[in-house]
PDB file of C-alpha atoms in Angstrom:
ATOM      1  CA  MET A  20     -37.783   9.677 -61.084  1.00 48.00           C
ATOM      2  CA  ARG A  21     -36.987  13.301 -61.800  1.00 60.00           C
ATOM      3  CA  LYS A  22     -34.133  15.092 -60.079  1.00 73.00           C
ATOM      4  CA  GLY A  23     -35.022  16.525 -56.682  1.00 88.00           C
ATOM      5  CA  TYR A  24     -38.155  14.391 -56.353  1.00 94.00           C
ATOM      6  CA  PHE A  25     -38.763  10.985 -54.796  1.00 95.00           C
ATOM      7  CA  GLN A  26     -41.980   9.115 -55.521  1.00 97.00           C
ATOM      8  CA  PHE A  27     -43.398   6.799 -52.897  1.00 98.00           C
ATOM      9  CA  LYS A  28     -46.407   4.531 -53.426  1.00 98.00           C
ATOM     10  CA  GLN A  29     -48.898   6.907 -51.795  1.00 98.00           C
ATOM     11  CA  PHE A  30     -47.124  10.285 -51.879  1.00 98.00           C
ATOM     12  CA  GLY A  31     -44.221  12.187 -53.399  1.00 97.00           C
ATOM     13  CA  VAL A  32     -41.388  14.092 -51.745  1.00 97.00           C
ATOM     14  CA  LYS A  33     -39.589  17.100 -53.205  1.00 95.00           C
ATOM     15  CA  HIS A  34     -36.099  17.388 -51.725  1.00 92.00           C
ATOM     16  CA  GLU A  35     -34.317  20.092 -53.678  1.00 88.00           C
ATOM     17  CA  LYS A  36     -34.149  22.683 -50.875  1.00 81.00           C
ATOM     18  CA  SER A  37     -33.642  20.591 -47.763  1.00 81.00           C
ATOM     19  CA  ALA A  38     -30.045  19.913 -46.737  1.00 80.00           C
ATOM     20  CA  MET A  39     -31.045  16.370 -45.836  1.00 78.00           C
ATOM     21  CA  LYS A  40     -32.477  14.500 -48.812  1.00 84.00           C
ATOM     22  CA  VAL A  41     -34.708  11.445 -48.712  1.00 92.00           C
ATOM     23  CA  SER A  42     -32.399   8.847 -47.178  1.00 93.00           C
ATOM     24  CA  THR A  43     -32.240   5.297 -45.914  1.00 95.00           C
ATOM     25  CA  ASP A  44     -32.115   6.663 -42.349  1.00 95.00           C
ATOM     26  CA  ALA A  45     -35.372   8.536 -42.791  1.00 95.00           C
ATOM     27  CA  VAL A  46     -37.354   5.786 -44.483  1.00 97.00           C
ATOM     28  CA  VAL A  47     -36.208   3.117 -42.018  1.00 98.00           C
ATOM     29  CA  LEU A  48     -37.201   5.273 -39.031  1.00 98.00           C
ATOM     30  CA  GLY A  49     -40.503   6.139 -40.705  1.00 98.00           C
ATOM     31  CA  ALA A  50     -41.244   2.453 -41.219  1.00 98.00           C
ATOM     32  CA  LEU A  51     -40.124   1.248 -37.770  1.00 98.00           C
ATOM     33  CA  ALA A  52     -41.133   3.887 -35.222  1.00 98.00           C
ATOM     34  CA  GLY A  53     -44.130   2.953 -33.135  1.00 97.00           C
ATOM     35  CA  TYR A  54     -44.916  -0.005 -30.885  1.00 92.00           C
ATOM     36  CA  GLU A  55     -48.676   0.445 -30.648  1.00 92.00           C
ATOM     37  CA  SER A  56     -51.282  -0.002 -33.391  1.00 94.00           C
ATOM     38  CA  SER A  57     -52.507   3.597 -33.208  1.00 95.00           C
ATOM     39  CA  TYR A  58     -51.675   7.009 -31.718  1.00 98.00           C
ATOM     40  CA  ALA A  59     -53.796  10.120 -31.305  1.00 98.00           C
ATOM     41  CA  THR A  60     -50.859  12.521 -31.492  1.00 98.00           C
ATOM     42  CA  ILE A  61     -47.435  12.187 -33.122  1.00 98.00           C
ATOM     43  CA  PHE A  62     -44.633  14.762 -33.036  1.00 98.00           C
ATOM     44  CA  GLU A  63     -41.514  14.948 -35.222  1.00 98.00           C
ATOM     45  CA  VAL A  64     -38.440  16.920 -34.192  1.00 98.00           C
ATOM     46  CA  GLY A  65     -36.594  18.178 -37.284  1.00 96.00           C
ATOM     47  CA  LEU A  66     -38.765  17.606 -40.343  1.00 96.00           C
ATOM     48  CA  GLY A  67     -36.283  17.974 -43.174  1.00 94.00           C
ATOM     49  CA  THR A  68     -38.395  17.093 -46.211  1.00 95.00           C
ATOM     50  CA  GLY A  69     -41.242  15.812 -44.034  1.00 97.00           C
ATOM     51  CA  VAL A  70     -40.809  12.250 -45.291  1.00 97.00           C
ATOM     52  CA  ILE A  71     -40.898  10.622 -41.841  1.00 98.00           C
ATOM     53  CA  SER A  72     -44.115  12.419 -40.896  1.00 98.00           C
ATOM     54  CA  LEU A  73     -45.651  11.425 -44.230  1.00 98.00           C
ATOM     55  CA  MET A  74     -44.744   7.773 -43.669  1.00 98.00           C
ATOM     56  CA  LEU A  75     -46.188   7.879 -40.159  1.00 98.00           C
ATOM     57  CA  ALA A  76     -49.354   9.490 -41.515  1.00 98.00           C
ATOM     58  CA  GLN A  77     -49.697   6.565 -43.928  1.00 98.00           C
ATOM     59  CA  ARG A  78     -49.075   3.975 -41.208  1.00 98.00           C
ATOM     60  CA  PHE A  79     -51.337   5.554 -38.595  1.00 98.00           C
ATOM     61  CA  PRO A  80     -54.416   6.907 -40.397  1.00 97.00           C
ATOM     62  CA  GLN A  81     -56.103   8.200 -37.219  1.00 96.00           C
ATOM     63  CA  SER A  82     -53.128  10.231 -36.016  1.00 98.00           C
ATOM     64  CA  LYS A  83     -52.704  13.991 -35.938  1.00 98.00           C
ATOM     65  CA  ILE A  84     -49.045  14.775 -36.676  1.00 98.00           C
ATOM     66  CA  THR A  85     -47.147  17.936 -35.751  1.00 98.00           C
ATOM     67  CA  GLY A  86     -43.563  18.656 -36.769  1.00 98.00           C
ATOM     68  CA  VAL A  87     -41.024  21.435 -36.309  1.00 98.00           C
ATOM     69  CA  GLU A  88     -38.215  22.529 -38.634  1.00 96.00           C
ATOM     70  CA  ILE A  89     -35.716  25.329 -37.983  1.00 94.00           C
ATOM     71  CA  ASP A  90     -34.472  25.795 -41.556  1.00 94.00           C
ATOM     72  CA  GLN A  91     -36.742  28.046 -43.666  1.00 94.00           C
ATOM     73  CA  GLU A  92     -36.250  26.329 -47.021  1.00 94.00           C
ATOM     74  CA  ALA A  93     -36.590  22.830 -45.609  1.00 94.00           C
ATOM     75  CA  PHE A  94     -39.749  23.933 -43.786  1.00 96.00           C
ATOM     76  CA  GLU A  95     -41.262  25.342 -46.992  1.00 96.00           C
ATOM     77  CA  GLU A  96     -40.457  22.125 -48.849  1.00 96.00           C
ATOM     78  CA  ALA A  97     -41.921  19.957 -46.096  1.00 97.00           C
ATOM     79  CA  CYS A  98     -45.115  22.045 -46.136  1.00 98.00           C
ATOM     80  CA  GLN A  99     -45.406  21.654 -49.897  1.00 97.00           C
ATOM     81  CA  ASN A 100     -44.922  17.903 -49.623  1.00 98.00           C
ATOM     82  CA  ALA A 101     -47.596  17.734 -46.931  1.00 98.00           C
ATOM     83  CA  LYS A 102     -50.014  19.883 -48.922  1.00 98.00           C
ATOM     84  CA  GLU A 103     -49.682  17.640 -51.989  1.00 98.00           C
ATOM     85  CA  SER A 104     -50.111  14.422 -49.993  1.00 98.00           C
ATOM     86  CA  PRO A 105     -53.350  12.563 -49.213  1.00 98.00           C
ATOM     87  CA  PHE A 106     -52.674  13.199 -45.504  1.00 98.00           C
ATOM     88  CA  LYS A 107     -52.615  17.007 -45.553  1.00 98.00           C
ATOM     89  CA  SER A 108     -55.584  17.432 -43.181  1.00 98.00           C
ATOM     90  CA  ARG A 109     -53.682  15.604 -40.423  1.00 98.00           C
ATOM     91  CA  LEU A 110     -50.295  17.314 -40.797  1.00 98.00           C
ATOM     92  CA  ASP A 111     -49.313  20.558 -39.077  1.00 98.00           C
ATOM     93  CA  PHE A 112     -45.751  21.770 -39.669  1.00 98.00           C
ATOM     94  CA  LEU A 113     -44.207  24.729 -37.836  1.00 98.00           C
ATOM     95  CA  HIS A 114     -41.165  26.857 -38.689  1.00 98.00           C
ATOM     96  CA  THR A 115     -39.443  26.985 -35.321  1.00 97.00           C
ATOM     97  CA  SER A 116     -36.783  25.270 -33.251  1.00 96.00           C
ATOM     98  CA  PHE A 117     -37.757  22.493 -30.878  1.00 97.00           C
ATOM     99  CA  GLN A 118     -36.549  24.636 -27.997  1.00 97.00           C
ATOM    100  CA  GLU A 119     -38.776  27.567 -29.006  1.00 97.00           C
ATOM    101  CA  PHE A 120     -41.765  25.291 -29.557  1.00 98.00           C
ATOM    102  CA  LEU A 121     -41.456  23.906 -26.038  1.00 98.00           C
ATOM    103  CA  LEU A 122     -41.785  27.365 -24.489  1.00 97.00           C
ATOM    104  CA  GLY A 123     -45.453  27.496 -25.476  1.00 97.00           C
ATOM    105  CA  ALA A 124     -46.283  23.793 -25.488  1.00 98.00           C
ATOM    106  CA  ASN A 125     -48.512  21.922 -23.071  1.00 97.00           C
ATOM    107  CA  GLU A 126     -46.945  19.156 -21.033  1.00 98.00           C
ATOM    108  CA  GLY A 127     -47.900  15.523 -21.585  1.00 98.00           C
ATOM    109  CA  THR A 128     -49.827  15.840 -24.852  1.00 98.00           C
ATOM    110  CA  VAL A 129     -47.920  13.582 -27.288  1.00 98.00           C
ATOM    111  CA  ASP A 130     -48.231   9.807 -27.724  1.00 98.00           C
ATOM    112  CA  LEU A 131     -45.304   9.215 -30.092  1.00 98.00           C
ATOM    113  CA  LEU A 132     -42.265  11.443 -30.623  1.00 98.00           C
ATOM    114  CA  VAL A 133     -39.747  10.682 -33.394  1.00 98.00           C
ATOM    115  CA  SER A 134     -36.497  12.275 -34.487  1.00 97.00           C
ATOM    116  CA  ASN A 135     -33.606  11.782 -36.883  1.00 96.00           C
ATOM    117  CA  PRO A 136     -31.535  14.283 -34.898  1.00 93.00           C
ATOM    118  CA  PRO A 137     -28.233  16.095 -35.500  1.00 88.00           C
ATOM    119  CA  TYR A 138     -25.308  14.215 -34.019  1.00 74.00           C
ATOM    120  CA  TYR A 139     -21.976  15.776 -35.057  1.00 55.00           C
ATOM    121  CA  PRO A 140     -20.018  18.016 -32.645  1.00 57.00           C
ATOM    122  CA  ASP A 141     -19.671  21.618 -33.772  1.00 54.00           C
ATOM    123  CA  HIS A 142     -15.926  21.413 -34.528  1.00 50.00           C
ATOM    124  CA  LEU A 143     -16.673  19.225 -37.569  1.00 53.00           C
ATOM    125  CA  LYS A 144     -18.761  21.874 -39.306  1.00 49.00           C
ATOM    126  CA  SER A 145     -18.643  22.455 -43.053  1.00 51.00           C
ATOM    127  CA  SER A 146     -19.254  25.695 -44.934  1.00 56.00           C
ATOM    128  CA  ASP A 147     -22.861  24.657 -45.685  1.00 49.00           C
ATOM    129  CA  ARG A 148     -25.071  26.478 -43.138  1.00 50.00           C
ATOM    130  CA  LYS A 149     -28.198  24.437 -43.835  1.00 51.00           C
ATOM    131  CA  ARG A 150     -26.339  21.140 -43.560  1.00 48.00           C
ATOM    132  CA  ASN A 151     -24.784  22.289 -40.286  1.00 45.00           C
ATOM    133  CA  LEU A 152     -28.256  22.937 -38.849  1.00 47.00           C
ATOM    134  CA  ALA A 153     -29.358  19.462 -39.880  1.00 44.00           C
ATOM    135  CA  LEU A 154     -26.285  17.583 -38.662  1.00 46.00           C
ATOM    136  CA  HIS A 155     -24.663  19.391 -35.734  1.00 42.00           C
ATOM    137  CA  THR A 156     -25.613  19.095 -32.091  1.00 50.00           C
ATOM    138  CA  ASP A 157     -25.168  22.777 -31.275  1.00 66.00           C
ATOM    139  CA  ALA A 158     -28.518  23.325 -33.046  1.00 83.00           C
ATOM    140  CA  LEU A 159     -30.143  20.684 -30.825  1.00 93.00           C
ATOM    141  CA  SER A 160     -28.216  18.828 -28.143  1.00 94.00           C
ATOM    142  CA  PHE A 161     -29.134  15.334 -26.992  1.00 96.00           C
ATOM    143  CA  GLU A 162     -29.947  16.809 -23.576  1.00 96.00           C
ATOM    144  CA  GLU A 163     -32.437  19.248 -25.130  1.00 97.00           C
ATOM    145  CA  LEU A 164     -33.972  16.516 -27.266  1.00 97.00           C
ATOM    146  CA  VAL A 165     -34.476  14.085 -24.375  1.00 98.00           C
ATOM    147  CA  SER A 166     -35.681  16.700 -21.883  1.00 98.00           C
ATOM    148  CA  GLY A 167     -38.119  17.997 -24.503  1.00 98.00           C
ATOM    149  CA  ALA A 168     -39.397  14.493 -25.172  1.00 98.00           C
ATOM    150  CA  ASN A 169     -39.806  14.011 -21.432  1.00 98.00           C
ATOM    151  CA  TYR A 170     -41.915  17.180 -21.254  1.00 98.00           C
ATOM    152  CA  LEU A 171     -44.130  16.527 -24.275  1.00 98.00           C
ATOM    153  CA  LEU A 172     -44.840  12.815 -23.937  1.00 98.00           C
ATOM    154  CA  ARG A 173     -47.749  11.358 -22.055  1.00 98.00           C
ATOM    155  CA  GLU A 174     -46.869   8.901 -19.304  1.00 95.00           C
ATOM    156  CA  GLN A 175     -47.458   5.985 -21.701  1.00 95.00           C
ATOM    157  CA  GLY A 176     -45.764   7.719 -24.652  1.00 97.00           C
ATOM    158  CA  GLU A 177     -42.919   6.506 -26.859  1.00 98.00           C
ATOM    159  CA  PHE A 178     -39.727   8.194 -28.043  1.00 98.00           C
ATOM    160  CA  TRP A 179     -38.008   6.843 -31.199  1.00 98.00           C
ATOM    161  CA  VAL A 180     -34.633   7.928 -32.587  1.00 98.00           C
ATOM    162  CA  ILE A 181     -32.142   6.860 -35.263  1.00 97.00           C
ATOM    163  CA  LEU A 182     -28.423   7.541 -34.736  1.00 97.00           C
ATOM    164  CA  PRO A 183     -24.977   6.099 -35.424  1.00 96.00           C
ATOM    165  CA  GLU A 184     -24.140   3.414 -32.865  1.00 95.00           C
ATOM    166  CA  ARG A 185     -21.690   5.428 -30.749  1.00 94.00           C
ATOM    167  CA  GLN A 186     -23.937   8.479 -30.518  1.00 96.00           C
ATOM    168  CA  MET A 187     -26.877   6.257 -29.612  1.00 97.00           C
ATOM    169  CA  LEU A 188     -24.993   5.126 -26.510  1.00 96.00           C
ATOM    170  CA  ASP A 189     -24.821   8.771 -25.408  1.00 96.00           C
ATOM    171  CA  LEU A 190     -28.545   9.226 -26.023  1.00 97.00           C
ATOM    172  CA  ILE A 191     -29.410   6.039 -24.105  1.00 97.00           C
ATOM    173  CA  ALA A 192     -27.455   7.324 -21.094  1.00 97.00           C
ATOM    174  CA  ARG A 193     -29.245  10.684 -21.171  1.00 97.00           C
ATOM    175  CA  SER A 194     -32.624   9.001 -21.582  1.00 97.00           C
ATOM    176  CA  LYS A 195     -32.091   6.869 -18.472  1.00 97.00           C
ATOM    177  CA  ALA A 196     -31.552  10.040 -16.444  1.00 96.00           C
ATOM    178  CA  TYR A 197     -35.132  11.070 -17.313  1.00 97.00           C
ATOM    179  CA  GLY A 198     -36.647   7.685 -16.468  1.00 97.00           C
ATOM    180  CA  PHE A 199     -36.919   6.381 -20.035  1.00 98.00           C
ATOM    181  CA  GLN A 200     -36.416   2.662 -20.567  1.00 97.00           C
ATOM    182  CA  LEU A 201     -35.001   1.241 -23.782  1.00 98.00           C
ATOM    183  CA  PHE A 202     -37.543  -1.278 -25.100  1.00 98.00           C
ATOM    184  CA  ALA A 203     -36.614  -1.546 -28.791  1.00 98.00           C
ATOM    185  CA  HIS A 204     -33.177  -1.739 -30.388  1.00 98.00           C
ATOM    186  CA  VAL A 205     -32.778  -2.378 -34.111  1.00 98.00           C
ATOM    187  CA  ILE A 206     -29.427  -2.228 -35.857  1.00 98.00           C
ATOM    188  CA  LEU A 207     -29.097  -1.462 -39.546  1.00 98.00           C
ATOM    189  CA  LYS A 208     -26.282  -2.823 -41.712  1.00 98.00           C
ATOM    190  CA  ASP A 209     -25.600  -2.582 -45.420  1.00 97.00           C
ATOM    191  CA  ARG A 210     -24.487  -6.247 -45.477  1.00 96.00           C
ATOM    192  CA  LYS A 211     -24.224  -8.982 -42.866  1.00 95.00           C
ATOM    193  CA  ASP A 212     -20.432  -8.747 -42.565  1.00 94.00           C
ATOM    194  CA  LYS A 213     -20.307  -4.928 -42.559  1.00 95.00           C
ATOM    195  CA  PRO A 214     -20.229  -2.554 -39.550  1.00 96.00           C
ATOM    196  CA  VAL A 215     -23.435  -1.190 -38.057  1.00 97.00           C
ATOM    197  CA  LEU A 216     -24.656   1.832 -40.026  1.00 96.00           C
ATOM    198  CA  ARG A 217     -27.334   3.021 -37.607  1.00 97.00           C
ATOM    199  CA  SER A 218     -29.145   2.118 -34.410  1.00 98.00           C
ATOM    200  CA  ILE A 219     -32.889   2.677 -34.184  1.00 98.00           C
ATOM    201  CA  CYS A 220     -34.161   2.768 -30.606  1.00 98.00           C
ATOM    202  CA  GLY A 221     -37.520   3.098 -28.905  1.00 98.00           C
ATOM    203  CA  PHE A 222     -37.863   4.441 -25.354  1.00 98.00           C
ATOM    204  CA  SER A 223     -40.787   4.575 -22.947  1.00 97.00           C
ATOM    205  CA  LYS A 224     -41.441   5.075 -19.242  1.00 95.00           C
ATOM    206  CA  LYS A 225     -43.980   2.277 -19.408  1.00 93.00           C
ATOM    207  CA  GLU A 226     -42.508  -1.180 -18.899  1.00 91.00           C
ATOM    208  CA  ARG A 227     -42.672  -3.091 -22.176  1.00 93.00           C
ATOM    209  CA  ILE A 228     -41.424  -6.368 -23.575  1.00 93.00           C
ATOM    210  CA  PHE A 229     -37.942  -5.695 -24.938  1.00 96.00           C
ATOM    211  CA  PHE A 230     -37.305  -6.571 -28.555  1.00 94.00           C
ATOM    212  CA  GLN A 231     -34.253  -6.325 -30.750  1.00 96.00           C
ATOM    213  CA  ASN A 232     -33.603  -7.001 -34.395  1.00 97.00           C
ATOM    214  CA  GLU A 233     -31.011  -6.693 -37.127  1.00 97.00           C
ATOM    215  CA  ILE A 234     -31.921  -5.364 -40.569  1.00 97.00           C
ATOM    216  CA  ILE A 235     -29.548  -6.108 -43.430  1.00 97.00           C
ATOM    217  CA  ILE A 236     -30.077  -3.997 -46.554  1.00 98.00           C
ATOM    218  CA  ARG A 237     -28.417  -6.253 -49.150  1.00 97.00           C
ATOM    219  CA  ASP A 238     -27.467  -9.909 -49.411  1.00 95.00           C
ATOM    220  CA  ASN A 239     -24.129 -11.281 -50.595  1.00 91.00           C
ATOM    221  CA  LEU A 240     -25.192 -10.934 -54.227  1.00 93.00           C
ATOM    222  CA  GLY A 241     -25.988  -7.252 -53.802  1.00 93.00           C
ATOM    223  CA  GLU A 242     -29.749  -7.772 -53.982  1.00 96.00           C
ATOM    224  CA  PHE A 243     -32.094  -6.232 -51.447  1.00 97.00           C
ATOM    225  CA  ASN A 244     -32.550  -8.459 -48.418  1.00 96.00           C
ATOM    226  CA  SER A 245     -36.068  -9.847 -47.939  1.00 95.00           C
ATOM    227  CA  ASP A 246     -36.449  -8.330 -44.438  1.00 94.00           C
ATOM    228  CA  TYR A 247     -35.508  -4.884 -45.729  1.00 97.00           C
ATOM    229  CA  ALA A 248     -37.880  -5.232 -48.664  1.00 97.00           C
ATOM    230  CA  SER A 249     -40.682  -6.406 -46.364  1.00 97.00           C
ATOM    231  CA  LEU A 250     -40.167  -3.409 -44.062  1.00 97.00           C
ATOM    232  CA  LEU A 251     -40.494  -0.910 -46.915  1.00 98.00           C
ATOM    233  CA  LYS A 252     -42.829  -2.679 -49.333  1.00 97.00           C
ATOM    234  CA  GLU A 253     -45.786  -0.438 -48.416  1.00 98.00           C
ATOM    235  CA  PHE A 254     -43.766   2.667 -49.287  1.00 98.00           C
ATOM    236  CA  LEU A 255     -41.116   2.173 -51.968  1.00 97.00           C
ATOM    237  CA  LEU A 256     -41.944   1.541 -55.630  1.00 97.00           C
ATOM    238  CA  ILE A 257     -38.978  -0.810 -56.042  1.00 95.00           C
ATOM    239  CA  PHE A 258     -40.624  -3.446 -53.799  1.00 96.00           C
TER     240      PHE A 258
END
């Protein structure tokens, strides 16, 4: 594995320019998001390297996937990754903010919307401009994310997000205000006895059977847990 490049089973991801590299957060969301067996249209808010869209393209071979990215260098890298993938004909990436995209978008046209959104308040900013765009909520607030999802999604559509546990509680509250119901809640831990690393949640306005799960990355011996390996076995070369 060369520096700045991550090889998956069916595609590769360059991540030299993007502030957010290929991460556990991204690959878990890419592997989990989606309740149905197929979707006509999928939309990703905040592409980064494009890895989540690429994973969704692999999982849902009939889907047309659109994504937006505000950072120029991350956008260029995501486009290159898409172009070099076997899914390039179904991927359409745009260099714009989610807010700007919505100004010209048609209402109720998306079946599945996913995001690994920024979640830090602006007072915690670093000196890295690109990382600030990727991580801080002044670039995209939870209110803007949820209201945008409400506008874009079809009545039967789904909205999937990964966040730290405390921030997810804020997002759940905002989602309820728009009529979204929480129907999927998965928590991610490094080990069984460790704190929750992330919450992955699915929302819909359609009533669905609620399901919840816990994914543990490693067992007590430090080996990858079987559930984690099973989740990512179609993507990662190590499984």
